Short mmCIF file of C-alpha atoms in Angstrom, two decimals:
data_model
loop_
_atom_site.label_atom_id
_atom_site.label_comp_id
_atom_site.label_asym_id
_atom_site.label_seq_id
_atom_site.Cartn_x
_atom_site.Cartn_y
_atom_site.Cartn_z
CA UNK A 223 82.20 88.76 100.86
CA UNK A 224 85.12 87.94 98.54
CA UNK A 225 87.60 90.56 97.40
CA UNK A 226 86.35 90.49 93.83
CA UNK A 227 82.68 91.18 94.67
CA UNK A 228 81.68 94.86 94.43
CA UNK A 229 81.01 96.27 97.88
CA UNK A 230 78.35 98.92 98.48
CA UNK A 231 79.83 102.40 98.23
CA UNK A 232 83.20 101.16 96.95
CA UNK A 233 84.41 102.01 93.44
CA UNK A 234 84.80 99.20 90.93
CA UNK A 235 87.73 100.92 89.25
CA UNK A 236 90.97 101.11 91.29
CA UNK A 237 91.70 104.52 89.74
CA UNK A 238 88.73 105.97 91.66
CA UNK A 239 89.66 104.30 94.96
CA UNK A 240 90.27 106.33 98.12
CA UNK A 241 93.84 105.04 98.19
CA UNK A 242 94.82 106.26 94.72
CA UNK A 243 92.93 109.51 95.19
CA UNK A 244 94.91 110.17 98.38
CA UNK A 245 98.16 109.33 96.55
CA UNK A 246 97.20 111.97 93.98
CA UNK A 247 96.27 114.41 96.79
CA UNK A 248 92.65 114.54 95.67
CA UNK A 249 89.57 114.67 97.95
CA UNK A 250 88.67 111.32 99.52
CA UNK A 251 85.45 109.94 101.08
CA UNK A 252 87.54 108.64 104.01
CA UNK A 253 91.21 108.29 104.89
CA UNK A 254 92.43 105.12 103.14
CA UNK A 255 94.13 102.44 105.21
CA UNK A 256 96.55 99.64 104.44
CA UNK A 257 99.27 98.05 106.54
CA UNK A 258 102.82 97.17 105.71
CA UNK A 259 103.23 93.40 106.12
CA UNK A 260 99.46 92.97 106.17
CA UNK A 261 99.84 90.02 103.77
CA UNK A 262 101.10 87.33 106.13
CA UNK A 263 102.59 86.84 109.55
CA UNK A 264 99.75 87.77 111.88
CA UNK A 265 96.98 85.89 110.04
CA UNK A 266 96.19 82.27 110.95
CA UNK A 267 94.97 81.64 107.40
CA UNK A 268 98.40 82.77 106.15
CA UNK A 269 100.24 80.39 108.44
CA UNK A 270 97.97 77.59 107.28
CA UNK A 271 98.59 78.05 103.53
CA UNK A 272 102.33 78.57 104.09
CA UNK A 273 102.71 75.40 106.17
CA UNK A 274 105.77 73.47 105.02
CA UNK A 275 106.58 75.94 102.22
CA UNK A 276 109.73 78.07 102.37
CA UNK A 277 109.46 81.83 102.02
CA UNK A 278 111.21 82.12 98.65
CA UNK A 279 109.28 79.13 97.29
CA UNK A 280 106.05 80.82 98.41
CA UNK A 281 106.99 83.95 96.47
CA UNK A 282 107.36 81.94 93.25
CA UNK A 283 103.92 80.29 93.29
CA UNK A 284 101.43 82.65 91.62
CA UNK A 285 98.28 81.01 93.02
CA UNK A 286 99.72 81.05 96.55
CA UNK A 287 100.90 84.66 96.19
CA UNK A 288 97.41 85.60 95.02
CA UNK A 289 95.71 83.92 97.97
CA UNK A 290 98.06 85.46 100.54
CA UNK A 291 97.76 88.94 99.01
CA UNK A 292 93.95 88.71 99.11
CA UNK A 293 93.68 87.48 102.71
CA UNK A 294 93.98 90.87 104.49
CA UNK A 295 91.68 92.51 101.94
CA UNK A 296 88.98 89.98 102.75
CA UNK A 297 89.54 90.03 106.49
CA UNK A 298 90.27 93.69 107.26
CA UNK A 299 88.60 95.63 104.44
CA UNK A 300 91.80 97.58 103.78
CA UNK A 301 91.83 100.09 100.93
CA UNK A 302 94.76 98.54 99.08
CA UNK A 303 96.44 95.16 98.70
CA UNK A 304 100.22 94.82 98.94
CA UNK A 305 101.81 92.25 96.66
CA UNK A 306 103.14 89.33 98.72
CA UNK A 307 106.84 88.87 98.04
CA UNK A 308 110.23 89.63 99.57
CA UNK A 309 112.75 92.33 98.71
CA UNK A 310 115.42 89.74 97.81
CA UNK A 311 113.27 88.01 95.14
CA UNK A 312 114.88 89.89 92.22
CA UNK A 313 118.34 89.02 93.56
CA UNK A 314 117.41 85.35 93.73
CA UNK A 315 116.00 85.63 90.20
CA UNK A 316 119.37 86.76 88.77
CA UNK A 317 121.19 83.87 90.39
CA UNK A 318 122.42 85.23 93.74
CA UNK A 319 122.91 82.27 96.08
CA UNK A 320 120.70 83.27 99.00
CA UNK A 321 117.99 81.89 101.23
CA UNK A 322 115.56 83.33 103.75
CA UNK A 323 116.22 81.56 107.04
CA UNK A 324 113.36 81.51 109.58
CA UNK A 325 114.10 83.80 112.50
CA UNK A 326 117.13 85.28 110.74
CA UNK A 327 116.15 86.70 107.35
CA UNK A 328 117.96 86.71 104.00
CA UNK A 329 121.40 85.09 104.10
CA UNK A 330 123.77 85.51 101.11
CA UNK A 331 126.33 82.74 100.60
CA UNK A 332 128.91 84.87 98.74
CA UNK A 333 128.79 88.51 99.89
CA UNK A 334 129.55 91.27 97.37
CA UNK A 335 132.72 93.11 98.42
CA UNK A 336 134.93 93.38 95.31
CA UNK A 337 134.53 94.44 91.69
CA UNK A 338 134.65 90.78 90.69
CA UNK A 339 131.73 90.12 93.03
CA UNK A 340 129.84 92.98 91.42
CA UNK A 341 130.16 91.40 87.99
CA UNK A 342 128.11 88.44 89.24
CA UNK A 343 125.06 90.71 89.44
CA UNK A 344 123.62 90.51 85.94
CA UNK A 345 120.66 92.62 84.75
CA UNK A 346 117.17 91.39 85.61
CA UNK A 347 115.08 90.32 82.61
CA UNK A 348 111.25 90.23 82.83
CA UNK A 349 111.33 86.52 82.03
CA UNK A 350 113.36 85.89 85.19
CA UNK A 351 110.27 86.75 87.24
CA UNK A 352 107.47 85.45 85.01
CA UNK A 353 105.74 84.18 88.16
CA UNK A 354 105.40 87.79 89.33
CA UNK A 355 103.70 88.80 86.09
CA UNK A 356 101.30 85.86 86.40
CA UNK A 357 100.48 86.58 90.05
CA UNK A 358 99.83 90.29 89.45
CA UNK A 359 97.51 89.46 86.55
CA UNK A 360 95.64 86.93 88.69
CA UNK A 361 95.27 89.55 91.39
CA UNK A 362 93.96 92.11 88.92
CA UNK A 363 91.06 89.80 88.14
CA UNK A 364 90.34 89.09 91.82
CA UNK A 365 90.71 92.52 93.40
CA UNK A 366 88.13 94.44 91.38
CA UNK A 367 88.20 98.05 92.56
CA UNK A 368 90.85 97.47 95.25
CA UNK A 369 94.25 98.76 94.09
CA UNK A 370 97.33 96.54 94.20
CA UNK A 371 100.62 97.99 95.44
CA UNK A 372 103.73 96.50 93.91
CA UNK A 373 107.00 96.86 95.76
CA UNK A 374 110.74 96.44 95.77
CA UNK A 375 113.66 96.88 98.11
CA UNK A 376 115.63 100.08 97.59
CA UNK A 377 119.24 99.87 96.32
CA UNK A 378 120.82 100.75 99.68
CA UNK A 379 118.93 98.08 101.61
CA UNK A 380 119.63 95.44 98.95
CA UNK A 381 123.29 96.46 98.93
CA UNK A 382 123.45 96.12 102.69
CA UNK A 383 122.17 92.53 102.56
CA UNK A 384 124.58 91.70 99.74
CA UNK A 385 127.64 93.25 101.40
CA UNK A 386 126.95 92.07 104.95
CA UNK A 387 125.82 88.62 103.82
CA UNK A 388 122.63 88.96 105.85
CA UNK A 389 120.84 91.24 108.34
CA UNK A 390 123.12 93.58 110.29
CA UNK A 391 122.72 95.73 113.36
CA UNK A 392 125.51 98.22 112.62
CA UNK A 393 126.04 97.83 108.83
CA UNK A 394 129.79 98.03 109.41
CA UNK A 395 130.85 96.19 106.24
CA UNK A 396 128.36 98.21 104.21
CA UNK A 397 129.66 101.51 105.50
CA UNK A 398 133.27 100.37 105.16
CA UNK A 399 132.67 99.77 101.44
CA UNK A 400 130.71 103.01 101.05
CA UNK A 401 133.49 105.09 102.64
CA UNK A 402 136.48 103.01 101.53
CA UNK A 403 135.68 102.42 97.84
CA UNK A 404 133.10 105.01 96.78
CA UNK A 405 133.50 104.12 93.09
CA UNK A 406 132.68 100.44 93.66
CA UNK A 407 129.85 101.47 95.98
CA UNK A 408 128.35 103.79 93.37
CA UNK A 409 128.62 101.06 90.73
CA UNK A 410 126.92 98.55 93.03
CA UNK A 411 124.01 100.88 93.82
CA UNK A 412 123.64 101.87 90.18
CA UNK A 413 123.39 98.22 89.14
CA UNK A 414 120.87 97.53 91.90
CA UNK A 415 118.86 100.58 90.79
CA UNK A 416 118.57 99.05 87.31
CA UNK A 417 117.51 95.67 88.76
CA UNK A 418 114.97 97.32 91.04
CA UNK A 419 113.60 99.53 88.28
CA UNK A 420 113.02 96.47 86.08
CA UNK A 421 111.34 94.61 88.95
CA UNK A 422 108.90 97.48 89.47
CA UNK A 423 108.27 97.80 85.72
CA UNK A 424 107.27 94.13 85.59
CA UNK A 425 104.70 94.67 88.34
CA UNK A 426 103.30 97.87 86.82
CA UNK A 427 103.03 96.42 83.33
CA UNK A 428 101.20 93.38 84.75
CA UNK A 429 98.65 95.68 86.44
CA UNK A 430 99.94 97.09 89.77
CA UNK A 431 98.19 100.39 90.56
CA UNK A 432 101.03 101.85 92.65
CA UNK A 433 104.51 100.86 93.83
CA UNK A 434 106.42 101.28 97.07
CA UNK A 435 110.18 101.36 97.46
CA UNK A 436 111.26 100.04 100.86
CA UNK A 437 114.57 101.39 102.17
CA UNK A 438 114.44 99.46 105.41
CA UNK A 439 117.99 100.24 106.53
CA UNK A 440 118.42 103.82 105.29
CA UNK A 441 117.92 105.12 108.83
CA UNK A 442 121.44 103.92 109.63
CA UNK A 443 122.85 106.82 107.57
CA UNK A 444 123.45 110.50 108.18
CA UNK A 445 121.70 112.91 105.83
CA UNK A 446 125.00 113.86 104.20
CA UNK A 447 125.88 110.22 103.50
CA UNK A 448 122.37 109.52 102.25
CA UNK A 449 122.46 112.44 99.84
CA UNK A 450 125.92 111.60 98.53
CA UNK A 451 125.84 107.80 98.44
CA UNK A 452 122.21 106.65 98.26
CA UNK A 453 119.86 109.32 96.93
CA UNK A 454 121.09 109.13 93.30
CA UNK A 455 120.29 105.41 93.06
CA UNK A 456 116.83 105.75 94.64
CA UNK A 457 116.08 108.66 92.33
CA UNK A 458 117.10 106.50 89.36
CA UNK A 459 114.56 103.84 90.39
CA UNK A 460 111.72 106.36 90.65
CA UNK A 461 112.70 107.93 87.34
CA UNK A 462 112.69 104.52 85.63
CA UNK A 463 108.97 104.11 86.32
CA UNK A 464 107.88 107.76 86.17
CA UNK A 465 106.40 107.48 82.67
CA UNK A 466 103.81 104.92 83.79
CA UNK A 467 102.00 107.57 85.83
CA UNK A 468 101.29 105.29 88.80
CA UNK A 469 101.87 106.67 92.31
CA UNK A 470 105.31 105.95 93.72
CA UNK A 471 105.74 105.59 97.50
CA UNK A 472 109.03 105.87 99.39
CA UNK A 473 109.46 104.45 102.90
CA UNK A 474 112.29 103.86 105.31
CA UNK A 475 112.63 103.06 109.01
CA UNK A 476 114.28 105.52 111.40
CA UNK A 477 114.46 108.08 108.62
CA UNK A 478 113.13 111.15 110.44
CA UNK A 479 116.38 113.03 109.74
CA UNK A 480 116.29 111.96 106.09
CA UNK A 481 112.71 112.92 105.21
CA UNK A 482 113.68 116.10 103.35
CA UNK A 483 116.18 114.21 101.22
CA UNK A 484 113.80 111.29 100.69
CA UNK A 485 111.17 113.76 99.55
CA UNK A 486 113.57 114.86 96.82
CA UNK A 487 114.10 111.34 95.42
CA UNK A 488 111.06 111.54 93.16
CA UNK A 489 108.25 109.70 94.95
CA UNK A 490 104.67 110.98 95.00
CA UNK A 491 104.07 109.72 98.55
CA UNK A 492 106.58 109.57 101.39
CA UNK A 493 106.03 107.29 104.38
CA UNK A 494 107.03 108.26 107.91
CA UNK A 495 107.70 105.84 110.74
CA UNK A 496 106.17 106.43 114.18
CA UNK A 497 108.99 108.55 115.59
CA UNK A 498 107.97 111.83 113.88
CA UNK A 499 104.42 113.25 114.09
CA UNK A 500 102.81 113.39 110.64
CA UNK A 501 102.44 117.15 110.54
CA UNK A 502 106.14 117.57 111.27
CA UNK A 503 106.99 114.78 108.80
CA UNK A 504 105.00 116.60 106.10
CA UNK A 505 106.86 119.83 106.88
CA UNK A 506 110.20 118.08 106.45
CA UNK A 507 109.13 116.26 103.27
CA UNK A 508 107.97 119.48 101.67
CA UNK A 509 104.94 120.44 99.56
CA UNK A 510 103.54 118.49 96.64
CA UNK A 511 103.72 115.07 98.30
CA UNK A 512 101.15 112.90 100.03
CA UNK A 513 102.19 111.43 103.38
CA UNK A 514 101.75 107.86 104.61
CA UNK A 515 101.76 106.62 108.21
CA UNK A 516 102.31 106.33 111.00
CA UNK A 517 100.87 104.47 114.02
CA UNK A 518 103.46 102.62 116.09
CA UNK A 519 102.85 98.89 115.35
CA UNK A 520 103.35 98.08 119.06
CA UNK A 521 100.29 100.19 119.94
CA UNK A 522 98.09 97.38 118.57
CA UNK A 523 98.94 95.29 121.62
CA UNK A 524 97.27 97.87 123.91
CA UNK A 525 93.55 97.82 124.84
CA UNK A 526 91.10 98.94 122.16
CA UNK A 527 90.52 102.38 123.69
CA UNK A 528 94.24 103.10 123.77
CA UNK A 529 94.64 101.99 120.14
CA UNK A 530 91.83 104.28 119.07
CA UNK A 531 93.27 107.20 121.05
CA UNK A 532 96.65 106.80 119.35
CA UNK A 533 95.01 106.39 115.93
CA UNK A 534 93.11 109.62 116.55
CA UNK A 535 96.40 111.38 117.28
CA UNK A 536 97.64 110.31 113.86
CA UNK A 537 94.44 111.50 112.19
CA UNK A 538 94.62 114.81 114.04
CA UNK A 539 98.25 115.34 112.99
CA UNK A 540 97.27 114.61 109.37
CA UNK A 541 94.38 117.06 109.35
CA UNK A 542 94.92 119.64 106.63
CA UNK A 543 97.67 117.72 104.82
CA UNK A 544 97.51 117.53 101.02
CA UNK A 545 96.99 113.77 101.08
CA UNK A 546 97.12 111.16 103.85
CA UNK A 547 97.22 107.36 103.73
CA UNK A 548 96.87 105.77 107.14
CA UNK A 549 99.41 103.04 107.82
CA UNK A 550 101.60 101.75 110.59
CA UNK A 551 105.00 103.29 111.15
CA UNK A 552 106.52 99.95 110.11
CA UNK A 553 105.22 96.44 109.45
CA UNK A 554 102.57 94.46 111.31
CA UNK A 555 104.28 92.58 114.16
CA UNK A 556 103.91 88.76 113.98
CA UNK A 557 101.91 88.37 117.21
CA UNK A 558 99.42 91.15 116.46
CA UNK A 559 95.78 90.20 117.02
CA UNK A 560 94.14 90.33 113.56
CA UNK A 561 90.95 91.62 115.17
CA UNK A 562 92.83 94.71 116.35
CA UNK A 563 93.75 95.46 112.74
CA UNK A 564 90.18 94.99 111.53
CA UNK A 565 88.86 97.30 114.25
CA UNK A 566 91.52 99.89 113.41
CA UNK A 567 90.46 99.99 109.75
CA UNK A 568 86.84 100.46 110.82
CA UNK A 569 87.79 103.22 113.28
CA UNK A 570 89.86 105.20 110.75
CA UNK A 571 87.17 104.89 108.08
CA UNK A 572 84.41 105.98 110.45
CA UNK A 573 86.23 108.90 112.07
CA UNK A 574 87.70 110.28 108.85
CA UNK A 575 84.41 110.00 106.96
CA UNK A 576 82.73 111.95 109.73
CA UNK A 577 85.18 114.77 109.19
#
């Protein structure tokens, strides 16, 4: 059955989907499921269509983006699609000299460490990412009642890549700039907030039903530093798209100590990684927010019974919450058996529908 064919019992309008209802903290027929990094990596059909094509090139081909985004919807029956892209795409689009190196990640040729470097970051114009608009529109026609989640990297994580010049374990150059030149740091994050806000607007205006802001590296910060040096920029991004009325999701890794502050940034849904039980995560986030998460991705390598036992723990912790979207506590690991993901979707749907 293709993604665009109506499935028995599934709504034909994304607005009525279990995923968007859970985002709005409304009653759902079952707990909705999607997986971060579901579009790619673990799927053999993904590796086949990506053969010989670089990551950034893949992100700029609308037909290829559409196919990759649809693959996990077809295979797993997830409740939402996640737009296939990379968080550095908007930076590439404004002329930053970077590439995504296999096994390494994004590498920036000229790191941003001075005010002169900052001036090289021009505003993003919708025309810079016309391929995104085209791909989202193509997906809207294919997905039918399945919602599409747009996404972007949060200002702090983008800043970290730009300042470090690539992935970093300790973020020492990033923190040195943040502590040593707070004015330049604030200007950098503010500019990245504008770029990110525009990138999300493009996806929403083309038809995305929700958006997620990934702050992959925010867990490297203390709560005080996050509140002072990061929260204002993330809040600016969420405010920039507030008038569209689509659910906004906020997620970071290792952010258990930051969940209260992240809950204040303006998102409608806050994601928790696997380190904090969902009921405790919801307590920290505060009322009026749906919660997303949070099975440890490594659990999927265990036998089926163990996976189901751990999934049940997540469902039990989420019982009674205002809204819950089942997800992993981070992205799908590359060597994950796709069948384990399909079975997990079936298990969560069945158990949550049964009450």
